[in-house]
Amino acid sequence: MSILSFVALLFLLSAAPADSFANAVEALSYAHFRPCPFRCEVERTLVPKSPPMSGSDVADLQLRLQQLGIFKGKIDGIYGASTVSAVKLFQRRSGLRENGIVDNGMWARLAAGVLATSGPPSPKPEGKIRLVVNLDRLTLVVYADDRPYKTYPIAIGRWDTPTQIGEFVIIDKGVNPGGPFGSRWIGLNVPWGAYGIHGTDRPWTIGYSASAGCIRMFNQDVEELFEWVDIGTRVIIQGSEGEYQLVTEVERPLKEGDTGKDVRFVQWRLREAGFDPGPLDGWFGDAMKQAVMNLQKFYGLPITGIIGKDELYVLSII
């Protein structure tokens, strides 16, 4: 999917209810699908160099080497001397060339012997499906008609690349994205970047805060989930309540059409104050505008539908 196509979908989503996307899936090509135009995961070959490479993929590598009892250092995401030495030791024990290079073949070797499923498959649930991701429990729960149906273990974003909390919908799906995206991609309408639910070629990271922001699942699990969800399916990502306060200041007036983490923060404050802004998705749409107008009417402010200093004050943001 091109960036323009991705942006077009987001624009349409901001202007239409989620159910209107039920037929959009037929317009998407699943062949050779490449997700994340902004790269929510890192896909590259790791090589020893100076200065050393760094990133969430290095942290994934360090975690696996630590699990194997080869790496004793800190999981810091830096491909430094101690990590390179551990890779070479793994290569020597595996009968590979000791060059410290981690390519697709090495990732596959590292995954060998890792249990890569949460259990046997289940039949498709009946009823309306929604997904609830709990960042504290590292789980994804499938609800059917508001009843929990199945729970999957997941990996979430590292502390420096956290998974975004909020209330989103599925906007695209793809088969066999490959590499760190595994066998399936399920994209979400997070307005400040490309995030989604996907498989992984690093199954040892499931159950950890390991990704660059996306939600990872075992390939077998995400393949099952992929068949159950449609474009427009709701996805609620929950974390500690205070995580909404990662944005603690709103430094601009907010109006209909705006997007961002500050919009999501104001949405949360509106909901807490008893004015329903719709989904906490970071989009300033019709529902949020109506909530702002209701707030303004309640407090005797000019009814503009715009968040300014007076509105921030009554919401206890400033």
PDB file of C-alpha atoms in Angstrom:
ATOM      1  CA  MET A   1       0.000   0.000   0.000  1.00  0.00           C
ATOM      2  CA  SER A   2       1.329   3.408  -0.920  1.00  0.00           C
ATOM      3  CA  ILE A   3       1.561   6.269   1.557  1.00  0.00           C
ATOM      4  CA  LEU A   4      -1.080   8.129  -0.434  1.00  0.00           C
ATOM      5  CA  SER A   5      -3.449   5.169  -0.168  1.00  0.00           C
ATOM      6  CA  PHE A   6      -2.805   4.949   3.544  1.00  0.00           C
ATOM      7  CA  VAL A   7      -3.503   8.645   4.058  1.00  0.00           C
ATOM      8  CA  ALA A   8      -6.639   8.391   1.919  1.00  0.00           C
ATOM      9  CA  LEU A   9      -7.985   5.625   4.121  1.00  0.00           C
ATOM     10  CA  LEU A  10      -7.311   7.687   7.232  1.00  0.00           C
ATOM     11  CA  PHE A  11      -9.092  10.689   5.708  1.00  0.00           C
ATOM     12  CA  LEU A  12     -12.112   8.621   4.827  1.00  0.00           C
ATOM     13  CA  LEU A  13     -12.171   7.082   8.266  1.00  0.00           C
ATOM     14  CA  SER A  14     -12.247  10.494   9.919  1.00  0.00           C
ATOM     15  CA  ALA A  15     -15.326  11.414   7.914  1.00  0.00           C
ATOM     16  CA  ALA A  16     -17.345   8.189   8.040  1.00  0.00           C
ATOM     17  CA  PRO A  17     -18.477   5.653  10.607  1.00  0.00           C
ATOM     18  CA  ALA A  18     -16.435   2.494  11.013  1.00  0.00           C
ATOM     19  CA  ASP A  19     -19.187   0.272   9.572  1.00  0.00           C
ATOM     20  CA  SER A  20     -18.876   2.001   6.194  1.00  0.00           C
ATOM     21  CA  PHE A  21     -15.540   0.264   5.755  1.00  0.00           C
ATOM     22  CA  ALA A  22     -17.028  -3.223   5.734  1.00  0.00           C
ATOM     23  CA  ASN A  23     -16.642  -3.490   1.957  1.00  0.00           C
ATOM     24  CA  ALA A  24     -13.294  -1.726   1.706  1.00  0.00           C
ATOM     25  CA  VAL A  25     -11.369  -4.918   2.328  1.00  0.00           C
ATOM     26  CA  GLU A  26     -12.234  -6.141  -1.169  1.00  0.00           C
ATOM     27  CA  ALA A  27     -10.393  -3.148  -2.608  1.00  0.00           C
ATOM     28  CA  LEU A  28      -7.133  -4.040  -0.871  1.00  0.00           C
ATOM     29  CA  SER A  29      -4.552  -6.247  -2.556  1.00  0.00           C
ATOM     30  CA  TYR A  30      -3.074  -8.787  -0.144  1.00  0.00           C
ATOM     31  CA  ALA A  31      -0.389 -10.015  -2.535  1.00  0.00           C
ATOM     32  CA  HIS A  32       3.143  -8.961  -1.581  1.00  0.00           C
ATOM     33  CA  PHE A  33       1.725  -6.639   1.036  1.00  0.00           C
ATOM     34  CA  ARG A  34       4.274  -4.313   2.650  1.00  0.00           C
ATOM     35  CA  PRO A  35       2.968  -2.668   5.830  1.00  0.00           C
ATOM     36  CA  CYS A  36       4.053   0.361   7.778  1.00  0.00           C
ATOM     37  CA  PRO A  37       5.047   3.161   5.413  1.00  0.00           C
ATOM     38  CA  PHE A  38       6.620   4.786   8.482  1.00  0.00           C
ATOM     39  CA  ARG A  39       8.123   1.484   9.721  1.00  0.00           C
ATOM     40  CA  CYS A  40       6.749   0.484  13.075  1.00  0.00           C
ATOM     41  CA  GLU A  41       9.319  -2.335  13.073  1.00  0.00           C
ATOM     42  CA  VAL A  42      12.956  -2.526  12.000  1.00  0.00           C
ATOM     43  CA  GLU A  43      13.878  -4.832   9.096  1.00  0.00           C
ATOM     44  CA  ARG A  44      17.589  -4.893   8.282  1.00  0.00           C
ATOM     45  CA  THR A  45      20.814  -6.893   8.583  1.00  0.00           C
ATOM     46  CA  LEU A  46      22.858  -6.263  11.718  1.00  0.00           C
ATOM     47  CA  VAL A  47      26.607  -5.952  11.189  1.00  0.00           C
ATOM     48  CA  PRO A  48      29.467  -5.060  13.534  1.00  0.00           C
ATOM     49  CA  LYS A  49      30.508  -1.459  12.904  1.00  0.00           C
ATOM     50  CA  SER A  50      31.625   1.726  14.585  1.00  0.00           C
ATOM     51  CA  PRO A  51      29.625   3.519  15.813  1.00  0.00           C
ATOM     52  CA  PRO A  52      27.486   0.452  16.616  1.00  0.00           C
ATOM     53  CA  MET A  53      24.024  -0.063  15.198  1.00  0.00           C
ATOM     54  CA  SER A  54      21.129   0.346  17.613  1.00  0.00           C
ATOM     55  CA  GLY A  55      17.405  -0.237  17.708  1.00  0.00           C
ATOM     56  CA  SER A  56      14.587  -2.501  18.842  1.00  0.00           C
ATOM     57  CA  ASP A  57      15.866  -5.304  16.594  1.00  0.00           C
ATOM     58  CA  VAL A  58      19.141  -5.311  18.513  1.00  0.00           C
ATOM     59  CA  ALA A  59      17.166  -5.518  21.754  1.00  0.00           C
ATOM     60  CA  ASP A  60      15.266  -8.515  20.311  1.00  0.00           C
ATOM     61  CA  LEU A  61      18.592 -10.154  19.535  1.00  0.00           C
ATOM     62  CA  GLN A  62      19.977  -9.472  22.998  1.00  0.00           C
ATOM     63  CA  LEU A  63      16.844 -10.897  24.623  1.00  0.00           C
ATOM     64  CA  ARG A  64      17.155 -14.171  22.697  1.00  0.00           C
ATOM     65  CA  LEU A  65      20.878 -14.492  23.415  1.00  0.00           C
ATOM     66  CA  GLN A  66      20.120 -13.844  27.074  1.00  0.00           C
ATOM     67  CA  GLN A  67      17.445 -16.553  27.055  1.00  0.00           C
ATOM     68  CA  LEU A  68      20.046 -18.953  25.613  1.00  0.00           C
ATOM     69  CA  GLY A  69      22.488 -18.059  28.388  1.00  0.00           C
ATOM     70  CA  ILE A  70      24.997 -16.597  25.927  1.00  0.00           C
ATOM     71  CA  PHE A  71      24.587 -12.867  26.546  1.00  0.00           C
ATOM     72  CA  LYS A  72      25.117 -11.534  30.083  1.00  0.00           C
ATOM     73  CA  GLY A  73      25.001  -7.805  29.419  1.00  0.00           C
ATOM     74  CA  LYS A  74      22.257  -5.204  29.592  1.00  0.00           C
ATOM     75  CA  ILE A  75      19.471  -5.241  27.012  1.00  0.00           C
ATOM     76  CA  ASP A  76      20.126  -1.745  25.738  1.00  0.00           C
ATOM     77  CA  GLY A  77      19.493  -2.131  21.987  1.00  0.00           C
ATOM     78  CA  ILE A  78      23.134  -1.334  21.103  1.00  0.00           C
ATOM     79  CA  TYR A  79      25.043  -3.759  18.876  1.00  0.00           C
ATOM     80  CA  GLY A  80      28.306  -3.295  20.728  1.00  0.00           C
ATOM     81  CA  ALA A  81      31.281  -5.554  21.375  1.00  0.00           C
ATOM     82  CA  SER A  82      29.669  -7.759  24.029  1.00  0.00           C
ATOM     83  CA  THR A  83      26.623  -8.434  21.847  1.00  0.00           C
ATOM     84  CA  VAL A  84      28.765  -9.136  18.784  1.00  0.00           C
ATOM     85  CA  SER A  85      30.852 -11.591  20.828  1.00  0.00           C
ATOM     86  CA  ALA A  86      27.683 -13.370  21.954  1.00  0.00           C
ATOM     87  CA  VAL A  87      26.481 -13.621  18.346  1.00  0.00           C
ATOM     88  CA  LYS A  88      29.799 -15.116  17.267  1.00  0.00           C
ATOM     89  CA  LEU A  89      29.592 -17.648  20.094  1.00  0.00           C
ATOM     90  CA  PHE A  90      26.107 -18.623  18.956  1.00  0.00           C
ATOM     91  CA  GLN A  91      27.358 -18.930  15.368  1.00  0.00           C
ATOM     92  CA  ARG A  92      30.279 -21.115  16.453  1.00  0.00           C
ATOM     93  CA  ARG A  93      28.009 -23.418  18.456  1.00  0.00           C
ATOM     94  CA  SER A  94      25.596 -23.607  15.523  1.00  0.00           C
ATOM     95  CA  GLY A  95      28.296 -24.431  12.961  1.00  0.00           C
ATOM     96  CA  LEU A  96      27.920 -21.090  11.206  1.00  0.00           C
ATOM     97  CA  ARG A  97      30.529 -18.667   9.985  1.00  0.00           C
ATOM     98  CA  GLU A  98      31.641 -16.462  12.885  1.00  0.00           C
ATOM     99  CA  ASN A  99      31.183 -13.044  11.311  1.00  0.00           C
ATOM    100  CA  GLY A 100      28.807 -11.350  13.752  1.00  0.00           C
ATOM    101  CA  ILE A 101      26.295 -10.678  10.967  1.00  0.00           C
ATOM    102  CA  VAL A 102      22.627 -11.187  11.786  1.00  0.00           C
ATOM    103  CA  ASP A 103      20.578 -11.691   8.614  1.00  0.00           C
ATOM    104  CA  ASN A 104      17.319 -13.493   7.845  1.00  0.00           C
ATOM    105  CA  GLY A 105      19.009 -16.858   8.169  1.00  0.00           C
ATOM    106  CA  MET A 106      20.344 -15.973  11.605  1.00  0.00           C
ATOM    107  CA  TRP A 107      16.932 -14.794  12.809  1.00  0.00           C
ATOM    108  CA  ALA A 108      15.513 -18.162  11.730  1.00  0.00           C
ATOM    109  CA  ARG A 109      18.271 -20.008  13.623  1.00  0.00           C
ATOM    110  CA  LEU A 110      17.596 -17.946  16.725  1.00  0.00           C
ATOM    111  CA  ALA A 111      13.896 -18.836  16.550  1.00  0.00           C
ATOM    112  CA  ALA A 112      14.549 -22.587  16.296  1.00  0.00           C
ATOM    113  CA  GLY A 113      13.087 -24.475  19.225  1.00  0.00           C
ATOM    114  CA  VAL A 114      10.841 -21.622  20.410  1.00  0.00           C
ATOM    115  CA  LEU A 115       7.215 -22.566  21.029  1.00  0.00           C
ATOM    116  CA  ALA A 116       5.414 -20.357  18.518  1.00  0.00           C
ATOM    117  CA  THR A 117       1.735 -20.763  19.397  1.00  0.00           C
ATOM    118  CA  SER A 118      -0.488 -20.084  22.381  1.00  0.00           C
ATOM    119  CA  GLY A 119      -2.495 -23.248  21.852  1.00  0.00           C
ATOM    120  CA  PRO A 120      -4.790 -25.129  19.473  1.00  0.00           C
ATOM    121  CA  PRO A 121      -6.933 -23.217  16.955  1.00  0.00           C
ATOM    122  CA  SER A 122     -10.513 -22.226  17.745  1.00  0.00           C
ATOM    123  CA  PRO A 123     -13.632 -21.916  15.570  1.00  0.00           C
ATOM    124  CA  LYS A 124     -14.613 -18.431  14.479  1.00  0.00           C
ATOM    125  CA  PRO A 125     -16.714 -16.757  17.171  1.00  0.00           C
ATOM    126  CA  GLU A 126     -20.297 -15.809  16.438  1.00  0.00           C
ATOM    127  CA  GLY A 127     -21.513 -12.273  16.952  1.00  0.00           C
ATOM    128  CA  LYS A 128     -19.938  -8.822  16.679  1.00  0.00           C
ATOM    129  CA  ILE A 129     -16.210  -8.907  17.333  1.00  0.00           C
ATOM    130  CA  ARG A 130     -14.047  -6.328  19.055  1.00  0.00           C
ATOM    131  CA  LEU A 131     -10.485  -6.592  20.336  1.00  0.00           C
ATOM    132  CA  VAL A 132      -9.166  -5.402  23.683  1.00  0.00           C
ATOM    133  CA  VAL A 133      -5.399  -5.130  24.152  1.00  0.00           C
ATOM    134  CA  ASN A 134      -4.194  -4.894  27.747  1.00  0.00           C
ATOM    135  CA  LEU A 135      -0.682  -3.467  27.910  1.00  0.00           C
ATOM    136  CA  ASP A 136      -0.278  -4.294  31.595  1.00  0.00           C
ATOM    137  CA  ARG A 137      -1.187  -7.966  31.148  1.00  0.00           C
ATOM    138  CA  LEU A 138       0.376  -8.323  27.670  1.00  0.00           C
ATOM    139  CA  THR A 139      -2.785  -9.871  26.273  1.00  0.00           C
ATOM    140  CA  LEU A 140      -5.152  -9.427  23.346  1.00  0.00           C
ATOM    141  CA  VAL A 141      -8.702 -10.545  24.131  1.00  0.00           C
ATOM    142  CA  VAL A 142     -11.267 -11.264  21.420  1.00  0.00           C
ATOM    143  CA  TYR A 143     -14.792 -10.308  22.466  1.00  0.00           C
ATOM    144  CA  ALA A 144     -17.868 -11.629  20.674  1.00  0.00           C
ATOM    145  CA  ASP A 145     -21.071  -9.747  21.487  1.00  0.00           C
ATOM    146  CA  ASP A 146     -19.296  -8.208  24.499  1.00  0.00           C
ATOM    147  CA  ARG A 147     -18.284 -11.576  25.942  1.00  0.00           C
ATOM    148  CA  PRO A 148     -14.615 -12.636  26.119  1.00  0.00           C
ATOM    149  CA  TYR A 149     -14.013 -15.465  23.664  1.00  0.00           C
ATOM    150  CA  LYS A 150     -10.251 -16.037  23.399  1.00  0.00           C
ATOM    151  CA  THR A 151      -7.095 -14.527  24.886  1.00  0.00           C
ATOM    152  CA  TYR A 152      -3.732 -14.356  23.111  1.00  0.00           C
ATOM    153  CA  PRO A 153      -0.306 -13.449  24.508  1.00  0.00           C
ATOM    154  CA  ILE A 154       1.380 -10.510  22.779  1.00  0.00           C
ATOM    155  CA  ALA A 155       4.509  -8.376  22.714  1.00  0.00           C
ATOM    156  CA  ILE A 156       4.167  -4.610  22.956  1.00  0.00           C
ATOM    157  CA  GLY A 157       6.371  -1.552  22.491  1.00  0.00           C
ATOM    158  CA  ARG A 158       9.520  -0.953  24.500  1.00  0.00           C
ATOM    159  CA  TRP A 159       9.606   1.882  27.019  1.00  0.00           C
ATOM    160  CA  ASP A 160      11.189   4.208  24.442  1.00  0.00           C
ATOM    161  CA  THR A 161       8.797   3.204  21.629  1.00  0.00           C
ATOM    162  CA  PRO A 162       5.552   2.542  23.524  1.00  0.00           C
ATOM    163  CA  THR A 163       2.421   1.029  22.058  1.00  0.00           C
ATOM    164  CA  GLN A 164      -0.194   3.754  21.726  1.00  0.00           C
ATOM    165  CA  ILE A 165      -3.252   3.469  23.938  1.00  0.00           C
ATOM    166  CA  GLY A 166      -6.625   4.567  22.650  1.00  0.00           C
ATOM    167  CA  GLU A 167      -9.675   3.352  20.763  1.00  0.00           C
ATOM    168  CA  PHE A 168      -9.054   2.571  17.123  1.00  0.00           C
ATOM    169  CA  VAL A 169     -10.404   0.565  14.203  1.00  0.00           C
ATOM    170  CA  ILE A 170      -8.843  -1.781  11.670  1.00  0.00           C
ATOM    171  CA  ILE A 171      -8.215  -0.026   8.361  1.00  0.00           C
ATOM    172  CA  ASP A 172      -6.168  -2.539   6.365  1.00  0.00           C
ATOM    173  CA  LYS A 173      -5.056  -6.173   6.303  1.00  0.00           C
ATOM    174  CA  GLY A 174      -2.224  -7.935   4.544  1.00  0.00           C
ATOM    175  CA  VAL A 175      -0.899 -11.449   3.958  1.00  0.00           C
ATOM    176  CA  ASN A 176       2.768 -12.417   4.253  1.00  0.00           C
ATOM    177  CA  PRO A 177       4.428  -9.065   4.921  1.00  0.00           C
ATOM    178  CA  GLY A 178       7.484 -11.095   5.965  1.00  0.00           C
ATOM    179  CA  GLY A 179      10.471 -10.467   8.224  1.00  0.00           C
ATOM    180  CA  PRO A 180       9.672  -8.921  11.606  1.00  0.00           C
ATOM    181  CA  PHE A 181       6.027  -8.558  10.520  1.00  0.00           C
ATOM    182  CA  GLY A 182       5.545 -12.323  10.265  1.00  0.00           C
ATOM    183  CA  SER A 183       2.721 -13.850   8.275  1.00  0.00           C
ATOM    184  CA  ARG A 184      -0.103 -11.331   8.745  1.00  0.00           C
ATOM    185  CA  TRP A 185      -0.597  -7.580   9.129  1.00  0.00           C
ATOM    186  CA  ILE A 186      -3.680  -5.872  10.648  1.00  0.00           C
ATOM    187  CA  GLY A 187      -3.372  -2.082  10.432  1.00  0.00           C
ATOM    188  CA  LEU A 188      -4.943   0.426  12.826  1.00  0.00           C
ATOM    189  CA  ASN A 189      -6.021   4.049  12.288  1.00  0.00           C
ATOM    190  CA  VAL A 190      -3.493   5.607  14.665  1.00  0.00           C
ATOM    191  CA  PRO A 191      -3.253   9.126  13.203  1.00  0.00           C
ATOM    192  CA  TRP A 192       0.369   9.948  14.117  1.00  0.00           C
ATOM    193  CA  GLY A 193       2.075   6.896  12.618  1.00  0.00           C
ATOM    194  CA  ALA A 194       1.542   3.456  11.139  1.00  0.00           C
ATOM    195  CA  TYR A 195       0.838   0.928  13.870  1.00  0.00           C
ATOM    196  CA  GLY A 196      -0.783  -2.453  13.750  1.00  0.00           C
ATOM    197  CA  ILE A 197      -1.130  -6.016  14.975  1.00  0.00           C
ATOM    198  CA  HIS A 198       1.143  -8.455  13.199  1.00  0.00           C
ATOM    199  CA  GLY A 199       3.045 -11.719  13.380  1.00  0.00           C
ATOM    200  CA  THR A 200       6.769 -11.994  13.968  1.00  0.00           C
ATOM    201  CA  ASP A 201       9.875 -13.935  13.050  1.00  0.00           C
ATOM    202  CA  ARG A 202      11.028 -13.386  16.654  1.00  0.00           C
ATOM    203  CA  PRO A 203       8.580 -15.518  18.662  1.00  0.00           C
ATOM    204  CA  TRP A 204      10.759 -15.383  21.771  1.00  0.00           C
ATOM    205  CA  THR A 205       9.701 -11.740  22.259  1.00  0.00           C
ATOM    206  CA  ILE A 206       6.052 -12.604  22.910  1.00  0.00           C
ATOM    207  CA  GLY A 207       5.325 -11.767  26.532  1.00  0.00           C
ATOM    208  CA  TYR A 208       7.799  -8.866  26.595  1.00  0.00           C
ATOM    209  CA  SER A 209       7.886  -5.134  25.914  1.00  0.00           C
ATOM    210  CA  ALA A 210       9.987  -5.534  22.804  1.00  0.00           C
ATOM    211  CA  SER A 211       8.550  -3.914  19.684  1.00  0.00           C
ATOM    212  CA  ALA A 212       8.903  -0.499  18.107  1.00  0.00           C
ATOM    213  CA  GLY A 213       5.283   0.231  18.985  1.00  0.00           C
ATOM    214  CA  CYS A 214       3.272  -2.419  17.179  1.00  0.00           C
ATOM    215  CA  ILE A 215       1.506  -5.387  18.780  1.00  0.00           C
ATOM    216  CA  ARG A 216       3.237  -8.677  17.966  1.00  0.00           C
ATOM    217  CA  MET A 217       1.597 -12.089  18.022  1.00  0.00           C
ATOM    218  CA  PHE A 218       2.698 -15.615  17.262  1.00  0.00           C
ATOM    219  CA  ASN A 219       2.195 -16.205  13.534  1.00  0.00           C
ATOM    220  CA  GLN A 220      -0.283 -19.039  14.081  1.00  0.00           C
ATOM    221  CA  ASP A 221      -2.307 -16.839  16.430  1.00  0.00           C
ATOM    222  CA  VAL A 222      -2.410 -13.798  14.167  1.00  0.00           C
ATOM    223  CA  GLU A 223      -3.379 -15.991  11.198  1.00  0.00           C
ATOM    224  CA  GLU A 224      -6.413 -17.174  13.165  1.00  0.00           C
ATOM    225  CA  LEU A 225      -7.296 -13.636  14.285  1.00  0.00           C
ATOM    226  CA  PHE A 226      -6.856 -12.335  10.735  1.00  0.00           C
ATOM    227  CA  GLU A 227      -9.751 -14.513   9.524  1.00  0.00           C
ATOM    228  CA  TRP A 228     -12.057 -13.277  12.290  1.00  0.00           C
ATOM    229  CA  VAL A 229     -11.723  -9.510  11.950  1.00  0.00           C
ATOM    230  CA  ASP A 230     -12.894  -7.130   9.240  1.00  0.00           C
ATOM    231  CA  ILE A 231     -12.086  -3.611   8.180  1.00  0.00           C
ATOM    232  CA  GLY A 232     -13.836  -1.431  10.756  1.00  0.00           C
ATOM    233  CA  THR A 233     -13.456  -3.852  13.684  1.00  0.00           C
ATOM    234  CA  ARG A 234     -12.918  -1.899  16.920  1.00  0.00           C
ATOM    235  CA  VAL A 235      -9.609  -2.266  18.749  1.00  0.00           C
ATOM    236  CA  ILE A 236      -9.326  -0.859  22.264  1.00  0.00           C
ATOM    237  CA  ILE A 237      -5.782  -0.570  23.634  1.00  0.00           C
ATOM    238  CA  GLN A 238      -5.757  -0.139  27.388  1.00  0.00           C
ATOM    239  CA  GLY A 239      -2.920   0.735  29.719  1.00  0.00           C
ATOM    240  CA  SER A 240      -2.415   2.395  33.032  1.00  0.00           C
ATOM    241  CA  GLU A 241      -4.715   5.409  33.224  1.00  0.00           C
ATOM    242  CA  GLY A 242      -1.768   7.739  33.649  1.00  0.00           C
ATOM    243  CA  GLU A 243      -0.444   6.815  30.222  1.00  0.00           C
ATOM    244  CA  TYR A 244      -2.955   9.222  28.705  1.00  0.00           C
ATOM    245  CA  GLN A 245      -0.942  11.885  30.463  1.00  0.00           C
ATOM    246  CA  LEU A 246       2.169  11.223  28.367  1.00  0.00           C
ATOM    247  CA  VAL A 247       0.938  14.477  26.826  1.00  0.00           C
ATOM    248  CA  THR A 248       0.524  16.874  29.727  1.00  0.00           C
ATOM    249  CA  GLU A 249       0.299  20.121  27.788  1.00  0.00           C
ATOM    250  CA  VAL A 250      -1.788  21.266  24.846  1.00  0.00           C
ATOM    251  CA  GLU A 251       0.129  23.984  23.064  1.00  0.00           C
ATOM    252  CA  ARG A 252      -2.263  24.838  20.243  1.00  0.00           C
ATOM    253  CA  PRO A 253      -5.956  25.519  19.701  1.00  0.00           C
ATOM    254  CA  LEU A 254      -7.704  22.318  18.619  1.00  0.00           C
ATOM    255  CA  LYS A 255     -10.441  22.257  16.014  1.00  0.00           C
ATOM    256  CA  GLU A 256     -12.309  19.805  13.831  1.00  0.00           C
ATOM    257  CA  GLY A 257      -9.939  17.928  11.536  1.00  0.00           C
ATOM    258  CA  ASP A 258      -6.932  18.083  13.869  1.00  0.00           C
ATOM    259  CA  THR A 259      -5.129  14.901  14.868  1.00  0.00           C
ATOM    260  CA  GLY A 260      -2.484  14.006  17.395  1.00  0.00           C
ATOM    261  CA  LYS A 261      -1.690  12.783  20.884  1.00  0.00           C
ATOM    262  CA  ASP A 262      -2.835  16.108  22.302  1.00  0.00           C
ATOM    263  CA  VAL A 263      -6.248  15.544  20.696  1.00  0.00           C
ATOM    264  CA  ARG A 264      -6.427  12.098  22.308  1.00  0.00           C
ATOM    265  CA  PHE A 265      -5.492  13.599  25.679  1.00  0.00           C
ATOM    266  CA  VAL A 266      -8.265  16.199  25.429  1.00  0.00           C
ATOM    267  CA  GLN A 267     -10.700  13.466  24.370  1.00  0.00           C
ATOM    268  CA  TRP A 268      -9.844  11.572  27.544  1.00  0.00           C
ATOM    269  CA  ARG A 269     -10.347  14.690  29.690  1.00  0.00           C
ATOM    270  CA  LEU A 270     -13.689  15.380  28.002  1.00  0.00           C
ATOM    271  CA  ARG A 271     -14.830  11.844  28.758  1.00  0.00           C
ATOM    272  CA  GLU A 272     -13.655  12.151  32.359  1.00  0.00           C
ATOM    273  CA  ALA A 273     -15.683  15.376  32.647  1.00  0.00           C
ATOM    274  CA  GLY A 274     -18.841  13.665  31.382  1.00  0.00           C
ATOM    275  CA  PHE A 275     -18.818  14.930  27.778  1.00  0.00           C
ATOM    276  CA  ASP A 276     -18.609  11.992  25.366  1.00  0.00           C
ATOM    277  CA  PRO A 277     -16.099  12.761  22.562  1.00  0.00           C
ATOM    278  CA  GLY A 278     -16.481   9.395  20.834  1.00  0.00           C
ATOM    279  CA  PRO A 279     -13.501   7.042  20.482  1.00  0.00           C
ATOM    280  CA  LEU A 280     -10.214   8.095  22.090  1.00  0.00           C
ATOM    281  CA  ASP A 281      -8.489   7.872  18.724  1.00  0.00           C
ATOM    282  CA  GLY A 282      -6.692  11.204  18.372  1.00  0.00           C
ATOM    283  CA  TRP A 283      -9.072  12.456  15.662  1.00  0.00           C
ATOM    284  CA  PHE A 284     -11.062  15.665  16.186  1.00  0.00           C
ATOM    285  CA  GLY A 285     -14.247  14.573  14.436  1.00  0.00           C
ATOM    286  CA  ASP A 286     -17.947  15.341  14.674  1.00  0.00           C
ATOM    287  CA  ALA A 287     -18.439  13.556  18.003  1.00  0.00           C
ATOM    288  CA  MET A 288     -15.611  15.467  19.648  1.00  0.00           C
ATOM    289  CA  LYS A 289     -16.849  18.769  18.230  1.00  0.00           C
ATOM    290  CA  GLN A 290     -20.295  18.108  19.683  1.00  0.00           C
ATOM    291  CA  ALA A 291     -18.729  17.228  23.055  1.00  0.00           C
ATOM    292  CA  VAL A 292     -16.772  20.495  23.033  1.00  0.00           C
ATOM    293  CA  MET A 293     -19.920  22.453  22.208  1.00  0.00           C
ATOM    294  CA  ASN A 294     -21.789  20.729  25.045  1.00  0.00           C
ATOM    295  CA  LEU A 295     -18.931  21.634  27.383  1.00  0.00           C
ATOM    296  CA  GLN A 296     -19.028  25.248  26.239  1.00  0.00           C
ATOM    297  CA  LYS A 297     -22.800  25.443  26.688  1.00  0.00           C
ATOM    298  CA  PHE A 298     -22.567  23.944  30.190  1.00  0.00           C
ATOM    299  CA  TYR A 299     -19.916  26.456  31.305  1.00  0.00           C
ATOM    300  CA  GLY A 300     -21.423  29.468  29.514  1.00  0.00           C
ATOM    301  CA  LEU A 301     -18.582  29.803  27.003  1.00  0.00           C
ATOM    302  CA  PRO A 302     -18.945  30.897  23.365  1.00  0.00           C
ATOM    303  CA  ILE A 303     -20.144  27.857  21.432  1.00  0.00           C
ATOM    304  CA  THR A 304     -17.438  27.522  18.781  1.00  0.00           C
ATOM    305  CA  GLY A 305     -16.594  23.805  18.880  1.00  0.00           C
ATOM    306  CA  ILE A 306     -12.928  24.808  19.256  1.00  0.00           C
ATOM    307  CA  ILE A 307     -10.650  23.951  22.179  1.00  0.00           C
ATOM    308  CA  GLY A 308      -8.911  27.088  23.419  1.00  0.00           C
ATOM    309  CA  LYS A 309      -7.519  28.320  26.731  1.00  0.00           C
ATOM    310  CA  ASP A 310     -10.918  28.644  28.410  1.00  0.00           C
ATOM    311  CA  GLU A 311     -11.822  25.066  27.499  1.00  0.00           C
ATOM    312  CA  LEU A 312      -8.427  23.773  28.644  1.00  0.00           C
ATOM    313  CA  TYR A 313      -8.927  25.592  31.945  1.00  0.00           C
ATOM    314  CA  VAL A 314     -12.311  24.051  32.724  1.00  0.00           C
ATOM    315  CA  LEU A 315     -10.893  20.636  31.801  1.00  0.00           C
ATOM    316  CA  SER A 316      -8.086  21.220  34.342  1.00  0.00           C
ATOM    317  CA  ILE A 317      -5.401  20.932  31.653  1.00  0.00           C
ATOM    318  CA  ILE A 318      -3.994  24.397  32.329  1.00  0.00           C
TER     319      ILE A 318
END
